[in-house]
mmCIF file of C-alpha atoms in Angstrom:
data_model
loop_
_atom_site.group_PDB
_atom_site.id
_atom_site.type_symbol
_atom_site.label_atom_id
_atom_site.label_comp_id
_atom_site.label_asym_id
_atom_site.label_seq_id
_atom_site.Cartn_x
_atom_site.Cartn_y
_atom_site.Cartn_z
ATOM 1 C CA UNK A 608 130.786 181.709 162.816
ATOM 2 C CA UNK A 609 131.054 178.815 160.368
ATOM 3 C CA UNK A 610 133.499 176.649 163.013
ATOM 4 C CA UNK A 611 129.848 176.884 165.575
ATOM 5 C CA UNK A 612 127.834 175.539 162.457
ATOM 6 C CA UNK A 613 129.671 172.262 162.496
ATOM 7 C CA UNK A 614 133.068 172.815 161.399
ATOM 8 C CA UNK A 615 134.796 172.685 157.788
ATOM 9 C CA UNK A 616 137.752 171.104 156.080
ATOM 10 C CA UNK A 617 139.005 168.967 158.892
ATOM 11 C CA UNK A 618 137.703 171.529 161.985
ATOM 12 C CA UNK A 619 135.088 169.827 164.569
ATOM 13 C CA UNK A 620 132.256 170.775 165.973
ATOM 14 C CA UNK A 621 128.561 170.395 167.361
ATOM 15 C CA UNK A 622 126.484 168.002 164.714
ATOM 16 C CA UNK A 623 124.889 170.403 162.204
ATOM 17 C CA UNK A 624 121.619 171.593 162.073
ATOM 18 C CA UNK A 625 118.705 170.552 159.050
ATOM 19 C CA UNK A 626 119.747 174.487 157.233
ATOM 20 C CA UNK A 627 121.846 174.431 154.332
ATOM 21 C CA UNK A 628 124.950 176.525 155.587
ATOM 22 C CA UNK A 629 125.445 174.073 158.767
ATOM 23 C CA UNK A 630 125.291 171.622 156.120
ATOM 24 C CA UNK A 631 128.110 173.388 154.008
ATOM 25 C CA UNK A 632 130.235 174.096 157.154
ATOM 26 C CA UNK A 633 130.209 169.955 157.939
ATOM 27 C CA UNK A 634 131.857 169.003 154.774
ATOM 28 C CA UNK A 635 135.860 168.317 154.818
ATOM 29 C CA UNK A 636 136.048 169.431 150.617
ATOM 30 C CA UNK A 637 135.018 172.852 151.103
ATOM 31 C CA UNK A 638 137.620 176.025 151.941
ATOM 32 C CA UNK A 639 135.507 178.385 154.894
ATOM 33 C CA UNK A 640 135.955 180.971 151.847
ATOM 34 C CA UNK A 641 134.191 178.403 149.613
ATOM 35 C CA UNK A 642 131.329 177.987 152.249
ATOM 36 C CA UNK A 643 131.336 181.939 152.460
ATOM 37 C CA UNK A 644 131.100 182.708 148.568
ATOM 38 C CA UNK A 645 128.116 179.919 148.389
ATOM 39 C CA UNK A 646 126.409 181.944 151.636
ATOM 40 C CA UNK A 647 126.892 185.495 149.698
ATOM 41 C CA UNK A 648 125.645 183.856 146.220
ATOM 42 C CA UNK A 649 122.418 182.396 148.453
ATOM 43 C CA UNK A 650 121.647 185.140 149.939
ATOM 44 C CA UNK A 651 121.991 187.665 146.590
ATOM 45 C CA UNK A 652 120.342 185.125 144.276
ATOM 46 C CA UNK A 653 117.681 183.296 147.018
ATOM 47 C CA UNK A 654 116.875 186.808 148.620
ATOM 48 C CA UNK A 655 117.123 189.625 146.966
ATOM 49 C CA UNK A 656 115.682 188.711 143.721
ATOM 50 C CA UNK A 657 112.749 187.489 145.383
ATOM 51 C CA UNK A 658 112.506 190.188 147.499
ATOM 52 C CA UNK A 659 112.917 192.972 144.930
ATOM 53 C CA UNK A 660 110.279 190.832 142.313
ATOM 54 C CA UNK A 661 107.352 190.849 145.192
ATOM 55 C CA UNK A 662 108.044 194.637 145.555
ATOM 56 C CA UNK A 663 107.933 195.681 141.882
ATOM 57 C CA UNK A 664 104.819 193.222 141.360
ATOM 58 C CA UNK A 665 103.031 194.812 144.025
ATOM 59 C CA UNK A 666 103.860 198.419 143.324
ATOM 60 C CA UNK A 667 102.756 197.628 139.542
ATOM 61 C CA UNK A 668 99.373 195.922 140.543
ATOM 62 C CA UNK A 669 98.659 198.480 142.870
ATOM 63 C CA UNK A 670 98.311 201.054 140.344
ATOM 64 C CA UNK A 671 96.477 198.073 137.993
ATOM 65 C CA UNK A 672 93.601 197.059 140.440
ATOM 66 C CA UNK A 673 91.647 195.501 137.816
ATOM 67 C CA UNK A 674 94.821 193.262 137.330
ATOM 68 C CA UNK A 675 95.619 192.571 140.916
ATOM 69 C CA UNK A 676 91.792 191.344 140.885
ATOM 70 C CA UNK A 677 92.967 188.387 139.026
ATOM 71 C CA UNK A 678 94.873 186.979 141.920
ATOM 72 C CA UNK A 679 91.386 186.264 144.042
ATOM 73 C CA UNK A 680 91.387 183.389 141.508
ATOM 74 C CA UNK A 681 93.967 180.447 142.622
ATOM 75 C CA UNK A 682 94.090 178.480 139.613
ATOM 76 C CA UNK A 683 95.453 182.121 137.689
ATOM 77 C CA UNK A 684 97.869 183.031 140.095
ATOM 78 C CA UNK A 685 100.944 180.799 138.421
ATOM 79 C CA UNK A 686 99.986 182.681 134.495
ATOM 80 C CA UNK A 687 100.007 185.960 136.558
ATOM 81 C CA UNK A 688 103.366 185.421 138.323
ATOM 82 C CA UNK A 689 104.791 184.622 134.564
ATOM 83 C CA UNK A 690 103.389 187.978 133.448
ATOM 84 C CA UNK A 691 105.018 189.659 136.354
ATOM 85 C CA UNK A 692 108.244 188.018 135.681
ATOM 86 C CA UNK A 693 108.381 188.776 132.121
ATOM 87 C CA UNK A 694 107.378 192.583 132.417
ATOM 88 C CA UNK A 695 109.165 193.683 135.530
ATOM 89 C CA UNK A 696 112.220 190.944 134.733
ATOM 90 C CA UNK A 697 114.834 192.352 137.480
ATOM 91 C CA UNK A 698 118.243 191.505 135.584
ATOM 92 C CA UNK A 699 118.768 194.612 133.483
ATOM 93 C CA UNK A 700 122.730 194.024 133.220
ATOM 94 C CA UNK A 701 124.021 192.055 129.897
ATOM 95 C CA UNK A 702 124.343 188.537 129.734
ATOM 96 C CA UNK A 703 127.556 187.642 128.032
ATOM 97 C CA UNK A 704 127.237 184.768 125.675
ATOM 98 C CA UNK A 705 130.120 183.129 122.611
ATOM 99 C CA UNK A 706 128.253 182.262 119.581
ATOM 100 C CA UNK A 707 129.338 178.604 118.735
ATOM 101 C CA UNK A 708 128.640 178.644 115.033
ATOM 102 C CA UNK A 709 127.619 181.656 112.715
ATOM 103 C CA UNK A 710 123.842 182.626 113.526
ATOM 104 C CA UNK A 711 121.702 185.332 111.846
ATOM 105 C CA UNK A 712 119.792 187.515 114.315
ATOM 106 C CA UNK A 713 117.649 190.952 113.077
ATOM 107 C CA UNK A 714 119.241 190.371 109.671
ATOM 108 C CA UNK A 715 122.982 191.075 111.681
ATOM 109 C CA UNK A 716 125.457 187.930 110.939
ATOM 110 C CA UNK A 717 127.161 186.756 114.525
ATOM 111 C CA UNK A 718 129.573 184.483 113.667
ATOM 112 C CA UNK A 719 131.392 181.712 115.539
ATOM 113 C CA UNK A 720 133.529 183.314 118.056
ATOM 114 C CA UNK A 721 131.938 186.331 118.335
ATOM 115 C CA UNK A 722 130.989 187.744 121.702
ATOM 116 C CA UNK A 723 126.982 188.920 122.379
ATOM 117 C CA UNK A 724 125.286 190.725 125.349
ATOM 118 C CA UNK A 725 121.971 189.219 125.974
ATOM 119 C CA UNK A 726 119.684 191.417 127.166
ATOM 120 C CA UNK A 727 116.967 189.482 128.959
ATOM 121 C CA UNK A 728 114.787 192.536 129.971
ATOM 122 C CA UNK A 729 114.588 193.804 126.282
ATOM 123 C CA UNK A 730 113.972 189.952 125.089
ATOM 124 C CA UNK A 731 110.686 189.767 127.347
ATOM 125 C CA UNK A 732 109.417 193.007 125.843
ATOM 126 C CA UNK A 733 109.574 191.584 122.409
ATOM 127 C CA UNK A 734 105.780 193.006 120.727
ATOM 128 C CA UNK A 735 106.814 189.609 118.057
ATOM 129 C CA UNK A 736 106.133 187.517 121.058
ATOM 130 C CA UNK A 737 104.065 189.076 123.428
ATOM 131 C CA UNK A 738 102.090 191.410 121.485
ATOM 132 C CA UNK A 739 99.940 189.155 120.429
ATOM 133 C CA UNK A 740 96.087 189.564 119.487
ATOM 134 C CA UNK A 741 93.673 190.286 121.945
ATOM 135 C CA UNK A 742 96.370 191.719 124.527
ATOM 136 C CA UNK A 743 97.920 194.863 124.889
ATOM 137 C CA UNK A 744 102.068 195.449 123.778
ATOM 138 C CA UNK A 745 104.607 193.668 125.461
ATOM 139 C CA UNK A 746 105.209 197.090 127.400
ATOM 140 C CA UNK A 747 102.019 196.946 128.786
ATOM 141 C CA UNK A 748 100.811 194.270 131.725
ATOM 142 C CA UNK A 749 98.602 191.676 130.849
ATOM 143 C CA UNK A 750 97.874 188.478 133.709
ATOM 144 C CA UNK A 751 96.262 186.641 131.266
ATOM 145 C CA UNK A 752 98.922 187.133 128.822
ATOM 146 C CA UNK A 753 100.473 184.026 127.952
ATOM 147 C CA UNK A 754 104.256 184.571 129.019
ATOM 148 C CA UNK A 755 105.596 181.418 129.565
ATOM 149 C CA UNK A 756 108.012 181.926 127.109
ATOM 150 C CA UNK A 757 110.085 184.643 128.711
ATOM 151 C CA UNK A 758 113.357 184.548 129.697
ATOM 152 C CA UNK A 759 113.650 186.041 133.112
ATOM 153 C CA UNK A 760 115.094 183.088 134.669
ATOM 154 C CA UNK A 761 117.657 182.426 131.637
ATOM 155 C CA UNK A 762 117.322 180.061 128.816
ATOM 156 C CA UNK A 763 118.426 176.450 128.200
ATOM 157 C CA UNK A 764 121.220 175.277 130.511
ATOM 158 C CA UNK A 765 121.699 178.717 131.576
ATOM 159 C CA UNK A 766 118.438 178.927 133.391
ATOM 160 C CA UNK A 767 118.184 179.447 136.945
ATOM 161 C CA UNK A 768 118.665 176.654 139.823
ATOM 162 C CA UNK A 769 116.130 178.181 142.215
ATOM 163 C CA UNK A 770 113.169 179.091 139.640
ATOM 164 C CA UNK A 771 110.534 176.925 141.253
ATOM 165 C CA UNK A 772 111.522 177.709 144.757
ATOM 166 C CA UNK A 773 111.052 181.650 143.051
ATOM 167 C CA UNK A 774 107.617 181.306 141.274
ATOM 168 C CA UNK A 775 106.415 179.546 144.610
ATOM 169 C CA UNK A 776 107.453 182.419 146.944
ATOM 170 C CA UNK A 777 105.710 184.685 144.343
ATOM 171 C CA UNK A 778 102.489 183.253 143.857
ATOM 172 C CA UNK A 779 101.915 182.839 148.047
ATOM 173 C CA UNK A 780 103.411 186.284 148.570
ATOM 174 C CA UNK A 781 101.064 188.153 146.124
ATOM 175 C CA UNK A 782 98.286 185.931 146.262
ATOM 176 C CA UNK A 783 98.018 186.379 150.251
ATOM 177 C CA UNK A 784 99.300 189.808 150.337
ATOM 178 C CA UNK A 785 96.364 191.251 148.277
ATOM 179 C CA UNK A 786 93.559 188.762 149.537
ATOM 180 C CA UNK A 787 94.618 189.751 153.446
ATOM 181 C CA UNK A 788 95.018 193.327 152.509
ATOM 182 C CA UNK A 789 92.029 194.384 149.981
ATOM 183 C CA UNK A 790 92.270 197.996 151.031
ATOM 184 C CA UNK A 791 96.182 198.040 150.211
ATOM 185 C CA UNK A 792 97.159 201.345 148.860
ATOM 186 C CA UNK A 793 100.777 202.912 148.089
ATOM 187 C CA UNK A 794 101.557 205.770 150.881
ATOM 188 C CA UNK A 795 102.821 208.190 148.444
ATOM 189 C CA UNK A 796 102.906 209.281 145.287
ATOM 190 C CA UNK A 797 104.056 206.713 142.031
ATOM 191 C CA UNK A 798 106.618 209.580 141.193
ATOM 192 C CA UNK A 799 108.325 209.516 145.182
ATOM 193 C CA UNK A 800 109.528 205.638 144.445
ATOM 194 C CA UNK A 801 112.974 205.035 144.165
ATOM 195 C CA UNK A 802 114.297 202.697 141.496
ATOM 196 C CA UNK A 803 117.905 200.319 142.470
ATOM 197 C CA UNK A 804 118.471 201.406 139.046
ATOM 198 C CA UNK A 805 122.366 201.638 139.796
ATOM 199 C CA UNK A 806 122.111 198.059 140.932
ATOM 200 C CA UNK A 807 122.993 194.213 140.285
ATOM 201 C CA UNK A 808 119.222 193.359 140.894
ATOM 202 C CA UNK A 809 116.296 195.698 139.622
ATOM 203 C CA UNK A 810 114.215 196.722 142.108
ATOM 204 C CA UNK A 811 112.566 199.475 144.652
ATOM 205 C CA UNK A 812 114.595 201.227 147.556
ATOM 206 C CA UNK A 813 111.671 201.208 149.675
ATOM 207 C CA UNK A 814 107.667 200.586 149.295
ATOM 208 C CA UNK A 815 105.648 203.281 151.683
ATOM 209 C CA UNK A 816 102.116 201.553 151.772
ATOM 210 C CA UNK A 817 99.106 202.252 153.869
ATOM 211 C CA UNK A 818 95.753 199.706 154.420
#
């Protein structure tokens, strides 16, 4: 498959098309299990976090009507999609992390060397952050919450490549999705959905809905 996108290390073939894999099959550096691993981590981190984010945001604002009301107004649509991302944050797996000099955390002493799990779902839950007054716990969804601060896309040089190509697919998705379908409704009961909670990337099985 890769040789009919335009060939790789050395192989020719037709001139490659404006996507990004014909454009990884053209170069000469790259192995065809390089190209492959970069296809895979595209498709895993492009796809299915996107995917599995407009799922849980509209299976959560379907049961929060008053919240999904918010979207009929563009200019909160970005603050809402932060909200979304902070609550329903899809990466539930540790992130490992060295501590580089000794750091005090929850009155614990990490010191330099040490090993830490980061747990990004638990960070964006943090009441000492979220909580704040005038809006419900950080357990609870909020659109006009300020979350900018969370950490669903990583922090610092960690964070995500893709993270504006993400919070664009978001806003359209859920923005359109509930202004074209106002009489959108889940097709069976909250307690029939199936959680991926055995997987890489949070998310729902399927999504039974009925307009």
């Amino acid at each position: 498959m890769l040789d009919t996108l335009g060939g790789a290390a050395g192989r020719s073939g037709p001139a490659p098309g404006e996507d990004i894999l014909s454009r990884l099959a053209a170069r000469d550096d790259l192995t065809v299990r390089e190209i492959a691993a970069t296809g895979v981590l595209l498709l895993v981190a492009g796809h299915e976090t996107t995917a599995n984010m407009i799922a849980l945001s509209t299976a959560l604002l379907l049961r929060h009507p008053e919240q999904a009301a918010r979207l009929a107004d563009p200019a909160a649509v970005p603050g809402a999609v932060e909200e979304l991302l902070r609550l329903l944050t899809i990466v539930h797996t540790g992130v490992p992390r060295l501590a580089v000099e000794d750091v005090e955390l929850g009155g614990a002493l990490i010191r330099a060397g040490d090993g830490v799990m980061a747990m990004l779902s638990t960070a964006n839950r943090d009441d000492r952050l979220f909580g704040t007054e005038g809006h419900p716990g950080a357990d609870e969804v909020d659109l006009a919450r300020d979350a900018r601060r969370h950490v669903a896309f990583g922090f610092g040089v960690h964070q995500c490549l893709g993270q504006p190509l993400a919070r664009a697919e978001l806003q359209i998705a859920l923005a359109t999705l509930f202004r074209r379908l106002p009489g959108l409704r889940l097709a069976v009961a909250r307690e029939a959905l199936e959680f991926r909670a055995d997987a890489l990337i949070y998310g729902l099985r399927a999504l039974p809905v009925a307009w």
